[in-house]
Amino acid sequence: MRIYRSLMILAVLVAAPLAGCGRSSGLDTHPVTGKVTFEGQAIQEGQIVFRSLGTDPRAFGGAIKDGQYRLDAVVGNMKVEVRASRLVPGKFDESNPGEKVPVGEMYIPAKYNSQSELTAEVKAGKNEIDFELQ
């Protein structure tokens, strides 16, 4: 019982700082939605991040699902990063005896994520910004 109570207290202490995240953070954020495709196909699952290029750098992220994303960001010019992975058909990691684990790959080129050339401008109000990656 003592361990259970300690774990509960620890969970509350860890979660408390996270409670302030989101819309109530005091930032003046605006909704950004759009579509993301790679080589003409909707990205099924991935992540998109808008990084502000201003003097107060911040990052705003969201999930990509079935080629659609939604996030909230502050007004300004942004660097945009897109990440997605997929399973490689027929490729498995067999480094642990008796285990055959499917292997995934990051298939979005670096010029769209770690070395991103993508930019966008977030304006006050609703924003719809699509990305067609090649």
PDB file of C-alpha atoms in Angstrom:
ATOM      1  CA  MET A   1       0.000   0.000   0.000  1.00  0.00           C
ATOM      2  CA  ARG A   2       2.866   2.344   0.831  1.00  0.00           C
ATOM      3  CA  ILE A   3       4.434   1.795  -2.617  1.00  0.00           C
ATOM      4  CA  TYR A   4       1.080   2.450  -4.301  1.00  0.00           C
ATOM      5  CA  ARG A   5       0.679   5.744  -2.406  1.00  0.00           C
ATOM      6  CA  SER A   6       4.259   6.790  -3.304  1.00  0.00           C
ATOM      7  CA  LEU A   7       3.603   6.044  -6.960  1.00  0.00           C
ATOM      8  CA  MET A   8       0.401   8.106  -6.891  1.00  0.00           C
ATOM      9  CA  ILE A   9       2.223  11.078  -5.343  1.00  0.00           C
ATOM     10  CA  LEU A  10       4.999  10.768  -7.910  1.00  0.00           C
ATOM     11  CA  ALA A  11       2.432  10.674 -10.749  1.00  0.00           C
ATOM     12  CA  VAL A  12       0.779  13.864  -9.463  1.00  0.00           C
ATOM     13  CA  LEU A  13       4.128  15.644  -9.150  1.00  0.00           C
ATOM     14  CA  VAL A  14       5.132  14.663 -12.683  1.00  0.00           C
ATOM     15  CA  ALA A  15       1.747  15.563 -14.208  1.00  0.00           C
ATOM     16  CA  ALA A  16       1.308  18.918 -12.433  1.00  0.00           C
ATOM     17  CA  PRO A  17       3.758  20.908 -14.593  1.00  0.00           C
ATOM     18  CA  LEU A  18       2.134  19.512 -17.730  1.00  0.00           C
ATOM     19  CA  ALA A  19      -1.304  20.770 -16.737  1.00  0.00           C
ATOM     20  CA  GLY A  20      -0.407  24.274 -17.949  1.00  0.00           C
ATOM     21  CA  CYS A  21       0.369  23.148 -21.501  1.00  0.00           C
ATOM     22  CA  GLY A  22      -1.980  23.962 -24.334  1.00  0.00           C
ATOM     23  CA  ARG A  23      -4.321  26.830 -25.042  1.00  0.00           C
ATOM     24  CA  SER A  24      -4.218  28.176 -21.494  1.00  0.00           C
ATOM     25  CA  SER A  25      -0.440  28.718 -21.739  1.00  0.00           C
ATOM     26  CA  GLY A  26      -0.940  32.449 -22.201  1.00  0.00           C
ATOM     27  CA  LEU A  27       0.286  32.402 -25.791  1.00  0.00           C
ATOM     28  CA  ASP A  28      -1.883  33.963 -28.486  1.00  0.00           C
ATOM     29  CA  THR A  29      -2.120  30.898 -30.738  1.00  0.00           C
ATOM     30  CA  HIS A  30      -4.157  30.358 -33.898  1.00  0.00           C
ATOM     31  CA  PRO A  31      -5.387  27.138 -35.539  1.00  0.00           C
ATOM     32  CA  VAL A  32      -3.376  25.724 -38.425  1.00  0.00           C
ATOM     33  CA  THR A  33      -4.742  22.846 -40.510  1.00  0.00           C
ATOM     34  CA  GLY A  34      -3.808  21.290 -43.798  1.00  0.00           C
ATOM     35  CA  LYS A  35      -2.920  18.317 -45.926  1.00  0.00           C
ATOM     36  CA  VAL A  36       0.487  16.659 -46.252  1.00  0.00           C
ATOM     37  CA  THR A  37       1.384  14.437 -49.197  1.00  0.00           C
ATOM     38  CA  PHE A  38       4.608  12.737 -50.245  1.00  0.00           C
ATOM     39  CA  GLU A  39       5.084  11.802 -53.894  1.00  0.00           C
ATOM     40  CA  GLY A  40       1.369  12.409 -54.493  1.00  0.00           C
ATOM     41  CA  GLN A  41       0.178  10.139 -51.655  1.00  0.00           C
ATOM     42  CA  ALA A  42      -1.300  11.253 -48.325  1.00  0.00           C
ATOM     43  CA  ILE A  43       1.062  10.623 -45.415  1.00  0.00           C
ATOM     44  CA  GLN A  44      -0.854   8.047 -43.386  1.00  0.00           C
ATOM     45  CA  GLU A  45       0.808   8.687 -40.021  1.00  0.00           C
ATOM     46  CA  GLY A  46       3.468  11.139 -38.994  1.00  0.00           C
ATOM     47  CA  GLN A  47       4.319  14.336 -37.164  1.00  0.00           C
ATOM     48  CA  ILE A  48       4.531  17.970 -38.243  1.00  0.00           C
ATOM     49  CA  VAL A  49       6.328  20.698 -36.301  1.00  0.00           C
ATOM     50  CA  PHE A  50       6.228  24.467 -36.850  1.00  0.00           C
ATOM     51  CA  ARG A  51       9.307  26.209 -35.359  1.00  0.00           C
ATOM     52  CA  SER A  52       9.075  29.983 -35.017  1.00  0.00           C
ATOM     53  CA  LEU A  53      11.862  31.932 -36.679  1.00  0.00           C
ATOM     54  CA  GLY A  54      11.379  34.986 -34.452  1.00  0.00           C
ATOM     55  CA  THR A  55      13.468  36.196 -31.551  1.00  0.00           C
ATOM     56  CA  ASP A  56      11.480  33.971 -29.151  1.00  0.00           C
ATOM     57  CA  PRO A  57      11.878  30.512 -30.731  1.00  0.00           C
ATOM     58  CA  ARG A  58       9.073  28.091 -29.934  1.00  0.00           C
ATOM     59  CA  ALA A  59       7.848  24.854 -31.489  1.00  0.00           C
ATOM     60  CA  PHE A  60       4.262  23.775 -32.146  1.00  0.00           C
ATOM     61  CA  GLY A  61       3.518  20.218 -33.223  1.00  0.00           C
ATOM     62  CA  GLY A  62       0.712  17.984 -34.284  1.00  0.00           C
ATOM     63  CA  ALA A  63       0.001  14.518 -35.594  1.00  0.00           C
ATOM     64  CA  ILE A  64      -0.529  13.741 -39.259  1.00  0.00           C
ATOM     65  CA  LYS A  65      -3.304  11.201 -39.771  1.00  0.00           C
ATOM     66  CA  ASP A  66      -4.583  10.165 -43.208  1.00  0.00           C
ATOM     67  CA  GLY A  67      -2.803  13.154 -44.744  1.00  0.00           C
ATOM     68  CA  GLN A  68      -4.413  15.721 -42.419  1.00  0.00           C
ATOM     69  CA  TYR A  69      -2.926  17.706 -39.550  1.00  0.00           C
ATOM     70  CA  ARG A  70      -4.074  20.267 -36.983  1.00  0.00           C
ATOM     71  CA  LEU A  71      -2.097  22.330 -34.492  1.00  0.00           C
ATOM     72  CA  ASP A  72      -2.133  25.731 -32.794  1.00  0.00           C
ATOM     73  CA  ALA A  73       0.771  28.158 -33.314  1.00  0.00           C
ATOM     74  CA  VAL A  74       1.666  31.787 -32.740  1.00  0.00           C
ATOM     75  CA  VAL A  75       1.632  34.330 -35.579  1.00  0.00           C
ATOM     76  CA  GLY A  76       4.869  34.533 -37.546  1.00  0.00           C
ATOM     77  CA  ASN A  77       7.226  32.902 -39.993  1.00  0.00           C
ATOM     78  CA  MET A  78       7.935  29.243 -39.307  1.00  0.00           C
ATOM     79  CA  LYS A  79      10.330  26.528 -40.327  1.00  0.00           C
ATOM     80  CA  VAL A  80       8.284  23.359 -40.879  1.00  0.00           C
ATOM     81  CA  GLU A  81       9.455  19.784 -40.267  1.00  0.00           C
ATOM     82  CA  VAL A  82       7.619  16.648 -41.395  1.00  0.00           C
ATOM     83  CA  ARG A  83       8.483  13.166 -40.128  1.00  0.00           C
ATOM     84  CA  ALA A  84       6.946   9.830 -40.991  1.00  0.00           C
ATOM     85  CA  SER A  85       8.015   6.197 -40.942  1.00  0.00           C
ATOM     86  CA  ARG A  86       6.697   3.001 -42.441  1.00  0.00           C
ATOM     87  CA  LEU A  87       7.426  -0.709 -42.202  1.00  0.00           C
ATOM     88  CA  VAL A  88       9.806  -2.177 -44.760  1.00  0.00           C
ATOM     89  CA  PRO A  89       8.055  -5.190 -46.346  1.00  0.00           C
ATOM     90  CA  GLY A  90       9.950  -8.436 -45.714  1.00  0.00           C
ATOM     91  CA  LYS A  91      12.616  -6.848 -43.490  1.00  0.00           C
ATOM     92  CA  PHE A  92      12.935  -7.994 -39.871  1.00  0.00           C
ATOM     93  CA  ASP A  93      15.288  -7.479 -36.935  1.00  0.00           C
ATOM     94  CA  GLU A  94      16.282 -10.921 -35.695  1.00  0.00           C
ATOM     95  CA  SER A  95      19.049  -9.821 -33.314  1.00  0.00           C
ATOM     96  CA  ASN A  96      17.193 -11.351 -30.342  1.00  0.00           C
ATOM     97  CA  PRO A  97      17.019 -15.147 -30.671  1.00  0.00           C
ATOM     98  CA  GLY A  98      13.480 -16.317 -31.326  1.00  0.00           C
ATOM     99  CA  GLU A  99      12.176 -12.815 -32.119  1.00  0.00           C
ATOM    100  CA  LYS A 100      11.332 -11.503 -35.552  1.00  0.00           C
ATOM    101  CA  VAL A 101      10.512  -7.780 -35.266  1.00  0.00           C
ATOM    102  CA  PRO A 102       9.389  -5.793 -38.353  1.00  0.00           C
ATOM    103  CA  VAL A 103      11.815  -2.992 -39.314  1.00  0.00           C
ATOM    104  CA  GLY A 104      10.648   0.526 -40.089  1.00  0.00           C
ATOM    105  CA  GLU A 105      12.245   3.333 -42.056  1.00  0.00           C
ATOM    106  CA  MET A 106      12.005   7.104 -42.022  1.00  0.00           C
ATOM    107  CA  TYR A 107      11.020   7.745 -45.618  1.00  0.00           C
ATOM    108  CA  ILE A 108      10.613  11.516 -45.663  1.00  0.00           C
ATOM    109  CA  PRO A 109      13.879  13.099 -46.912  1.00  0.00           C
ATOM    110  CA  ALA A 110      15.993  15.231 -44.541  1.00  0.00           C
ATOM    111  CA  LYS A 111      15.229  18.369 -46.579  1.00  0.00           C
ATOM    112  CA  TYR A 112      11.717  18.172 -45.078  1.00  0.00           C
ATOM    113  CA  ASN A 113      12.713  17.452 -41.454  1.00  0.00           C
ATOM    114  CA  SER A 114      16.193  17.564 -39.848  1.00  0.00           C
ATOM    115  CA  GLN A 115      17.473  19.884 -42.627  1.00  0.00           C
ATOM    116  CA  SER A 116      14.089  21.327 -43.528  1.00  0.00           C
ATOM    117  CA  GLU A 117      13.714  23.815 -46.361  1.00  0.00           C
ATOM    118  CA  LEU A 118       9.963  24.130 -45.697  1.00  0.00           C
ATOM    119  CA  THR A 119       8.558  27.405 -44.394  1.00  0.00           C
ATOM    120  CA  ALA A 120       5.108  28.774 -43.663  1.00  0.00           C
ATOM    121  CA  GLU A 121       3.572  31.964 -42.348  1.00  0.00           C
ATOM    122  CA  VAL A 122       0.983  31.687 -39.596  1.00  0.00           C
ATOM    123  CA  LYS A 123      -1.464  34.592 -39.577  1.00  0.00           C
ATOM    124  CA  ALA A 124      -4.056  35.682 -37.038  1.00  0.00           C
ATOM    125  CA  GLY A 125      -7.254  33.639 -37.376  1.00  0.00           C
ATOM    126  CA  LYS A 126      -7.659  30.299 -39.114  1.00  0.00           C
ATOM    127  CA  ASN A 127      -4.832  29.054 -41.324  1.00  0.00           C
ATOM    128  CA  GLU A 128      -4.951  26.323 -43.949  1.00  0.00           C
ATOM    129  CA  ILE A 129      -1.472  25.367 -45.160  1.00  0.00           C
ATOM    130  CA  ASP A 130      -0.895  22.315 -47.366  1.00  0.00           C
ATOM    131  CA  PHE A 131       2.452  20.647 -48.096  1.00  0.00           C
ATOM    132  CA  GLU A 132       3.078  18.612 -51.266  1.00  0.00           C
ATOM    133  CA  LEU A 133       6.441  16.922 -50.742  1.00  0.00           C
ATOM    134  CA  GLN A 134       8.348  15.304 -53.604  1.00  0.00           C
TER     135      GLN A 134
END
